Amino acid sequence: MTRRAFPWDRLGIDPTSDKAAIRKAYADILRATNLDDDIAGYAELRRARDAALWQAGQGEPVSLRAVPPATDSAEGAGDDIALPDDAQDADRALPGDPPGEDWQDDDWDDDDYWDDSPSAQHPDPLTRWSHGGASAQQESEAQAAAKAAWGRLLAVLYPGGQPSEDAVTHAELGEGLAAVDTLIARAEEADLAEHDALDTGLADLFASTWPRSAPFVEPASTAFGWLDEAGALEERYALRFLNDRIKGMRFYEKVQMPAHPLNRAWTELSRPGPARLIDRLRVKRLEVHKLLTGIRQRYPELESYLDPERVASWEGLARGENGAGRAVSRVLLAAFVILLVVRGCLGFIDEKDAVDQAVPAIEQGPSAAELDTRVAAIFGQGMDLAALEAADKVFADRLQPLLGLPDNRFLSPVNYVRLQALGAREVARGDALIARAGLKALWLRAAQRQSPETCSRVARGGLRDLDLGLTAEEQRREHTLLQQLLNAKVLGHEAKGGEVRYAIPGWLVEDVLKRSRLSEKRLVAALGDPDNQDRCTVEIALLDAVLAAPSRVPAEVLKGI
């Protein structure tokens, strides 16, 4: 019987000189091939097509190989494929063999046959081309320069002869770009066969050595028009890989431009550490979703430029939310108006981070009487250190080191207590939540007297080094409310921050509109933008409306404001 020899067995057709039939067979198999799952199979298919087209061009396609019938002898067992007689003649080369390179049986025992060095894996394309054209004696000076450049490029991409994913050094970058320029210059002046050899050789090399090869891909792509082949039926596998990477690199450059629609999302996700809630007010969640979805589908390697912790904090948000204040609609007389208010952790976690560090040692601390005076300045007359410890020992132990520091050296004790009051919403209940709302309204109103910027800062929890300038009456009110929180044992809580979502009753929205004297449009804009000029007015109006009828206000609203 007979069996097709390579390349015809891979193409599934009999030997033919009809190049159209060869290309059709190749295309039929290519359409049925999953290139991502069968890279080796695709490479073999391309080799089969190229070999078949070469043989067809010679006008003498290799005949079908004769397969002798199986024998029962031990000598013939398993030998079901035999070379044609002419191929067994050691004095005659097979089609496609380089001149003077006949294979002998002992060649299979040569250790060099299994060479996995870079030069063996990526042989000089000019040497391979010259086997079918120019001889070594006819090699031009430009070809010699190009061959030397190929060797230098291999040395850059395989440092020490080994594969590497490390980025090239500055010196290697210059060496590699110079080598690529030399190879491109040679390709531009060479004939079509040599040009194609360099084209294919560079594509295969860069695909195999990615991402180390990244800096050299763009100039080669421009010179050889690799992107023109993108999406074509016969797009080479190496180019399919590289073209996606090229598009990714171009997107990476564009998205960092301030004018790019996803620049703010990219900048946000590139920052280190988890996103705070205040950060989520500055960037549209839809933009973050578009960015992550797009790069994961098209350029997955770009996600390595983003901070994993930052990305995880954004993806931890509940799906389907539309952002701060965007769910507000004018149904004021309905039972409820759903308002999505994204409240930041008010900055109090950052503001008091320094307190969580080791407090500097004090050589000469204040006396007991001085400590009692400082406690009274925060919580009012009648309060001293002993009363503080009796009310909340945990909180007293945390506050006492600050009481012993000189004024303005670290963080004033009163501002530390204010920050703790803001963070108490996570554990406070009932009257304690109402007291906290009263404190915040008091602080915002005092800050508003100073400037809109100061009020905006307080709304974010920026109290660390701020003098609110409270009046005597405001100080007495603050003392009373802080004592309520102290007795509720919520000031010692270590706030973690988090997003609060709640529904504001329609009657409360109506009251806020009346108190703020803003239009619905301005109210919605202020709630959706922490930097809005009306934001402080809206915050105060909302707190006043809550405090006017606290028994009607749902607990989740008290926690959120």
Coordinates of N, CA, C and O in Angstrom, one line a residue, residues 125-246:
P125 N 18.1 33.8 9.7 CA 17.2 33.7 8.5 C 18.0 33.9 7.2 O 17.6 33.4 6.2
L126 N 19.0 34.7 7.3 CA 19.8 34.9 6.1 C 20.6 33.7 5.6 O 20.7 33.4 4.4
T127 N 21.0 32.9 6.6 CA 21.7 31.6 6.3 C 20.7 30.6 5.7 O 21.0 30.0 4.7
R128 N 19.5 30.6 6.2 CA 18.5 29.7 5.7 C 18.1 30.1 4.3 O 17.9 29.3 3.4
W129 N 18.0 31.4 4.1 CA 17.6 31.9 2.8 C 18.7 31.6 1.7 O 18.4 31.2 0.6
S130 N 20.0 31.8 2.2 CA 21.1 31.6 1.2 C 21.2 30.2 0.7 O 21.8 30.0 -0.4
H131 N 20.6 29.2 1.4 CA 20.7 27.8 0.9 C 19.9 27.7 -0.4 O 20.2 26.8 -1.2
G132 N 18.9 28.5 -0.6 CA 18.1 28.4 -1.8 C 18.5 29.5 -2.8 O 18.0 29.6 -3.9
G133 N 19.5 30.3 -2.5 CA 19.9 31.3 -3.4 C 21.4 31.5 -3.4 O 22.2 30.7 -3.9
A134 N 21.9 32.7 -2.8 CA 23.3 33.0 -2.9 C 24.1 32.0 -2.1 O 23.7 31.5 -1.1
S135 N 25.3 31.7 -2.6 CA 26.2 30.9 -1.9 C 27.0 31.7 -0.9 O 27.0 32.9 -0.9
A136 N 27.8 31.0 0.0 CA 28.6 31.7 1.0 C 29.6 32.6 0.3 O 29.9 33.7 0.8
Q137 N 30.1 32.2 -0.9 CA 31.1 33.0 -1.6 C 30.5 34.3 -2.1 O 31.1 35.3 -2.3
Q138 N 29.2 34.3 -2.4 CA 28.5 35.4 -3.0 C 27.9 36.3 -1.9 O 27.3 37.3 -2.2
E139 N 28.1 36.0 -0.7 CA 27.6 36.8 0.4 C 28.1 38.2 0.4 O 29.3 38.5 0.3
S140 N 27.2 39.2 0.4 CA 27.6 40.6 0.3 C 28.0 41.1 1.7 O 27.8 40.5 2.7
E141 N 28.6 42.3 1.6 CA 29.0 43.0 2.9 C 27.7 43.3 3.7 O 27.8 43.1 5.0
A142 N 26.6 43.7 3.1 CA 25.4 44.0 3.8 C 24.8 42.8 4.5 O 24.3 42.8 5.6
Q143 N 24.9 41.6 3.8 CA 24.4 40.4 4.4 C 25.2 40.0 5.6 O 24.7 39.5 6.6
A144 N 26.6 40.1 5.4 CA 27.4 39.8 6.6 C 27.1 40.7 7.8 O 27.1 40.2 8.9
A145 N 26.9 42.0 7.5 CA 26.5 42.9 8.6 C 25.2 42.5 9.3 O 25.0 42.5 10.5
A146 N 24.2 42.0 8.4 CA 22.9 41.6 8.9 C 23.1 40.3 9.8 O 22.4 40.2 10.8
K147 N 23.9 39.4 9.3 CA 24.1 38.2 10.1 C 24.7 38.5 11.4 O 24.3 37.9 12.5
A148 N 25.7 39.4 11.5 CA 26.3 39.8 12.7 C 25.3 40.5 13.6 O 25.2 40.2 14.9
A149 N 24.4 41.3 13.0 CA 23.3 41.9 13.8 C 22.3 40.9 14.4 O 21.9 41.1 15.5
W150 N 22.1 39.9 13.6 CA 21.2 38.8 14.2 C 21.8 38.2 15.4 O 21.1 37.9 16.4
G151 N 23.1 37.9 15.3 CA 23.8 37.3 16.5 C 23.7 38.2 17.7 O 23.5 37.8 18.8
R152 N 23.9 39.5 17.5 CA 23.9 40.5 18.6 C 22.4 40.6 19.2 O 22.3 40.7 20.4
L153 N 21.4 40.5 18.3 CA 20.1 40.5 18.8 C 19.8 39.3 19.6 O 19.1 39.4 20.7
L154 N 20.2 38.2 19.2 CA 20.0 36.9 20.0 C 20.7 37.1 21.4 O 20.1 36.6 22.4
A155 N 21.9 37.7 21.4 CA 22.6 37.8 22.7 C 21.8 38.7 23.6 O 21.8 38.5 24.8
V156 N 21.1 39.7 23.1 CA 20.3 40.7 23.9 C 19.1 40.0 24.4 O 18.8 40.1 25.6
L157 N 18.4 39.2 23.6 CA 17.2 38.6 24.0 C 17.4 37.3 24.8 O 16.5 36.9 25.5
Y158 N 18.5 36.7 24.7 CA 18.9 35.5 25.5 C 20.1 35.8 26.3 O 21.2 35.3 25.9
P159 N 20.0 36.6 27.3 CA 21.2 36.9 28.1 C 21.9 35.7 28.7 O 21.2 34.8 29.3
G160 N 23.2 35.5 28.4 CA 23.9 34.3 28.9 C 23.4 33.1 28.2 O 23.7 32.0 28.7
G161 N 22.7 33.2 27.0 CA 22.3 32.1 26.3 C 21.0 31.4 26.9 O 20.6 30.3 26.5
Q162 N 20.4 32.1 27.8 CA 19.2 31.6 28.5 C 18.0 32.5 28.3 O 18.1 33.7 28.2
P163 N 16.8 31.9 28.2 CA 15.6 32.7 28.1 C 15.4 33.6 29.3 O 15.8 33.2 30.4
S164 N 14.8 34.7 29.2 CA 14.7 35.6 30.3 C 13.4 36.5 30.1 O 13.1 36.9 29.0
E165 N 12.7 36.8 31.2 CA 11.6 37.7 31.1 C 11.9 39.0 31.7 O 11.0 39.9 31.8
D166 N 13.2 39.2 32.1 CA 13.6 40.5 32.7 C 13.7 41.5 31.6 O 14.0 41.2 30.4
A167 N 13.4 42.8 32.0 CA 13.5 43.9 31.0 C 14.9 44.1 30.6 O 15.9 43.8 31.4
V168 N 15.1 44.5 29.4 CA 16.5 44.8 28.9 C 17.1 46.0 29.6 O 16.3 46.9 30.1
T169 N 18.4 46.0 29.8 CA 19.0 47.2 30.4 C 19.1 48.3 29.4 O 18.8 48.1 28.2
H170 N 19.6 49.5 29.8 CA 19.7 50.6 28.9 C 20.7 50.3 27.8 O 20.5 50.6 26.6
A171 N 21.8 49.7 28.2 CA 22.8 49.3 27.2 C 22.3 48.2 26.2 O 22.5 48.3 25.0
E172 N 21.6 47.2 26.7 CA 21.0 46.2 25.9 C 20.0 46.8 24.9 O 19.8 46.3 23.8
L173 N 19.2 47.8 25.4 CA 18.2 48.4 24.6 C 18.9 49.1 23.4 O 18.5 48.9 22.2
G174 N 20.0 49.8 23.6 CA 20.7 50.4 22.5 C 21.3 49.4 21.5 O 21.2 49.6 20.3
E175 N 21.8 48.3 22.1 CA 22.4 47.3 21.3 C 21.4 46.6 20.4 O 21.5 46.4 19.2
G176 N 20.2 46.3 21.0 CA 19.2 45.6 20.3 C 18.5 46.4 19.2 O 18.3 46.0 18.1
L177 N 18.3 47.7 19.5 CA 17.7 48.6 18.5 C 18.6 48.8 17.3 O 18.2 48.8 16.2
A178 N 19.9 48.9 17.6 CA 20.9 49.0 16.5 C 20.9 47.8 15.6 O 20.9 47.9 14.4
A179 N 20.8 46.6 16.3 CA 20.7 45.4 15.5 C 19.5 45.3 14.7 O 19.5 44.9 13.5
V180 N 18.3 45.7 15.3 CA 17.1 45.6 14.5 C 17.1 46.6 13.3 O 16.7 46.3 12.2
D181 N 17.7 47.8 13.5 CA 17.8 48.8 12.4 C 18.7 48.2 11.3 O 18.3 48.4 10.1
T182 N 19.7 47.5 11.6 CA 20.6 46.9 10.6 C 19.8 45.8 9.8 O 19.9 45.7 8.6
L183 N 19.0 45.0 10.5 CA 18.3 43.9 9.9 C 17.1 44.5 9.0 O 16.9 44.0 7.9
I184 N 16.5 45.6 9.5 CA 15.5 46.2 8.7 C 16.1 46.9 7.4 O 15.5 46.8 6.3
A185 N 17.2 47.5 7.6 CA 17.9 48.2 6.4 C 18.2 47.1 5.4 O 18.1 47.3 4.2
R186 N 18.7 45.9 5.8 CA 19.0 44.9 4.9 C 17.8 44.4 4.2 O 17.8 44.1 3.0
A187 N 16.7 44.2 4.9 CA 15.4 43.7 4.3 C 14.9 44.7 3.3 O 14.3 44.3 2.3
E188 N 15.1 46.0 3.5 CA 14.5 47.0 2.5 C 15.3 47.0 1.2 O 14.7 47.3 0.2
E189 N 16.6 46.5 1.2 CA 17.3 46.5 0.0 C 17.5 45.1 -0.6 O 17.9 45.0 -1.7
A190 N 17.0 44.1 0.1 CA 17.1 42.7 -0.4 C 16.0 42.4 -1.3 O 15.0 43.1 -1.5
D191 N 16.1 41.2 -2.0 CA 15.0 40.7 -2.8 C 13.9 40.2 -2.0 O 14.0 40.1 -0.7
L192 N 12.8 39.8 -2.6 CA 11.6 39.4 -1.9 C 11.9 38.2 -1.0 O 11.4 38.1 0.2
A193 N 12.7 37.2 -1.4 CA 12.9 36.0 -0.6 C 13.6 36.3 0.6 O 13.3 35.8 1.7
E194 N 14.7 37.1 0.5 CA 15.5 37.5 1.7 C 14.6 38.4 2.6 O 14.7 38.3 3.9
H195 N 13.9 39.3 2.0 CA 13.0 40.2 2.8 C 12.0 39.3 3.7 O 11.8 39.5 4.9
D196 N 11.4 38.3 3.0 CA 10.4 37.5 3.7 C 11.1 36.6 4.8 O 10.5 36.4 5.9
A197 N 12.3 36.2 4.5 CA 13.1 35.4 5.5 C 13.3 36.2 6.8 O 13.2 35.8 7.9
L198 N 13.7 37.5 6.6 CA 14.0 38.4 7.8 C 12.6 38.7 8.5 O 12.6 38.7 9.7
D199 N 11.6 38.9 7.7 CA 10.3 39.2 8.3 C 9.8 38.0 9.2 O 9.5 38.3 10.4
T200 N 9.9 36.8 8.7 CA 9.4 35.7 9.4 C 10.3 35.4 10.6 O 9.9 35.1 11.7
G201 N 11.6 35.5 10.4 CA 12.6 35.3 11.5 C 12.4 36.2 12.6 O 12.4 35.8 13.8
L202 N 12.3 37.5 12.4 CA 12.1 38.4 13.5 C 10.8 38.2 14.2 O 10.7 38.3 15.4
A203 N 9.7 37.9 13.4 CA 8.4 37.7 14.1 C 8.5 36.5 15.0 O 8.0 36.6 16.2
D204 N 9.1 35.4 14.6 CA 9.2 34.2 15.4 C 10.0 34.5 16.6 O 9.7 34.1 17.7
L205 N 11.1 35.2 16.4 CA 12.1 35.5 17.5 C 11.4 36.4 18.6 O 11.5 36.1 19.8
F206 N 10.7 37.4 18.2 CA 10.1 38.4 19.1 C 8.9 37.7 19.8 O 8.7 38.0 21.0
A207 N 8.2 36.9 19.2 CA 7.1 36.2 19.8 C 7.6 35.2 20.9 O 7.0 35.0 21.9
S208 N 8.7 34.5 20.6 CA 9.3 33.5 21.5 C 9.9 34.2 22.7 O 10.0 33.5 23.7
T209 N 10.4 35.4 22.6 CA 11.1 36.0 23.7 C 10.3 37.2 24.4 O 10.9 37.9 25.1
W210 N 9.1 37.3 24.1 CA 8.2 38.3 24.7 C 8.1 37.9 26.2 O 8.1 36.8 26.6
P211 N 8.2 38.9 27.2 CA 8.1 40.3 27.0 C 9.4 41.0 26.9 O 9.5 42.2 26.7
R212 N 10.5 40.3 26.9 CA 11.8 40.9 26.8 C 12.0 41.6 25.5 O 12.7 42.6 25.4
S213 N 11.3 41.1 24.5 CA 11.5 41.7 23.1 C 10.6 42.9 22.9 O 10.7 43.5 21.8
A214 N 9.8 43.3 23.9 CA 8.8 44.4 23.7 C 9.4 45.6 23.1 O 8.8 46.2 22.1
P215 N 10.5 46.1 23.5 CA 11.0 47.4 23.0 C 11.4 47.4 21.5 O 11.6 48.4 20.8
F216 N 11.6 46.2 20.9 CA 12.0 46.0 19.6 C 10.9 45.7 18.6 O 11.2 45.7 17.4
V217 N 9.7 45.4 19.1 CA 8.6 45.0 18.2 C 8.1 46.1 17.3 O 7.8 45.9 16.1
E218 N 7.9 47.3 17.9 CA 7.3 48.4 17.2 C 8.0 48.8 15.9 O 7.4 48.9 14.9
P219 N 9.4 49.0 16.0 CA 10.1 49.3 14.8 C 10.0 48.3 13.7 O 9.9 48.5 12.5
A220 N 10.1 47.0 14.1 CA 10.0 45.9 13.1 C 8.6 45.8 12.5 O 8.4 45.6 11.3
S221 N 7.5 46.0 13.4 CA 6.2 46.0 12.9 C 5.9 47.1 11.8 O 5.3 46.9 10.8
T222 N 6.5 48.3 12.1 CA 6.3 49.4 11.2 C 7.0 49.1 9.8 O 6.5 49.4 8.8
A223 N 8.2 48.5 9.9 CA 9.0 48.2 8.7 C 8.4 47.1 7.9 O 8.4 47.2 6.6
F224 N 7.9 46.1 8.5 CA 7.3 45.0 7.8 C 5.8 45.0 7.6 O 5.3 44.1 7.0
G225 N 5.2 46.0 8.2 CA 3.7 46.1 8.0 C 3.0 44.9 8.7 O 2.0 44.4 8.2
W226 N 3.4 44.5 9.9 CA 2.8 43.4 10.6 C 1.3 43.6 10.9 O 0.5 42.7 10.8
L227 N 1.0 44.8 11.3 CA -0.4 45.1 11.6 C -1.4 45.0 10.4 O -2.6 44.8 10.6
D228 N -0.8 45.1 9.2 CA -1.6 44.9 8.0 C -2.2 43.5 7.9 O -3.2 43.2 7.2
E229 N -1.5 42.6 8.5 CA -1.9 41.2 8.4 C -2.9 40.8 9.5 O -3.4 39.7 9.5
A230 N -3.1 41.7 10.5 CA -4.0 41.4 11.6 C -5.4 41.1 11.1 O -6.0 41.8 10.3
G231 N -5.9 40.0 11.6 CA -7.2 39.6 11.3 C -7.4 38.8 10.0 O -8.5 38.3 9.7
A232 N -6.3 38.7 9.2 CA -6.4 38.0 8.0 C -6.5 36.5 8.2 O -6.0 36.0 9.2
L233 N -7.0 35.8 7.3 CA -7.2 34.3 7.5 C -5.8 33.7 7.7 O -5.7 32.8 8.5
E234 N -4.8 34.1 6.9 CA -3.5 33.5 7.0 C -2.6 34.3 7.8 O -1.3 34.2 7.7
E235 N -3.1 35.0 8.8 CA -2.2 35.7 9.7 C -1.3 34.7 10.5 O -1.8 33.8 11.1
R236 N 0.0 34.9 10.4 CA 0.9 34.0 11.1 C 0.6 34.0 12.6 O 0.3 35.1 13.1
Y237 N 0.8 32.9 13.2 CA 0.6 32.8 14.6 C 1.5 33.8 15.4 O 1.0 34.4 16.3
A238 N 2.7 33.9 15.0 CA 3.6 34.8 15.7 C 3.1 36.2 15.6 O 3.1 37.0 16.6
L239 N 2.5 36.6 14.4 CA 2.0 37.9 14.3 C 0.7 38.1 15.0 O 0.4 39.2 15.5
R240 N -0.1 37.0 15.1 CA -1.3 37.1 15.8 C -1.0 37.5 17.3 O -1.7 38.3 17.9
F241 N 0.0 36.9 17.8 CA 0.4 37.2 19.2 C 1.0 38.6 19.3 O 0.6 39.4 20.1
L242 N 1.9 38.9 18.4 CA 2.6 40.2 18.5 C 1.7 41.4 18.2 O 1.8 42.4 18.8
N243 N 0.8 41.2 17.2 CA -0.1 42.3 16.9 C -1.0 42.7 18.1 O -1.3 43.9 18.3
D244 N -1.4 41.7 18.8 CA -2.2 42.0 20.0 C -1.3 42.8 21.0 O -1.8 43.7 21.7
R245 N -0.1 42.4 21.1 CA 0.8 43.1 22.1 C 1.1 44.5 21.6 O 1.2 45.4 22.4
I246 N 1.3 44.7 20.3 CA 1.5 46.0 19.7 C 0.3 46.9 20.0 O 0.5 48.1 20.5

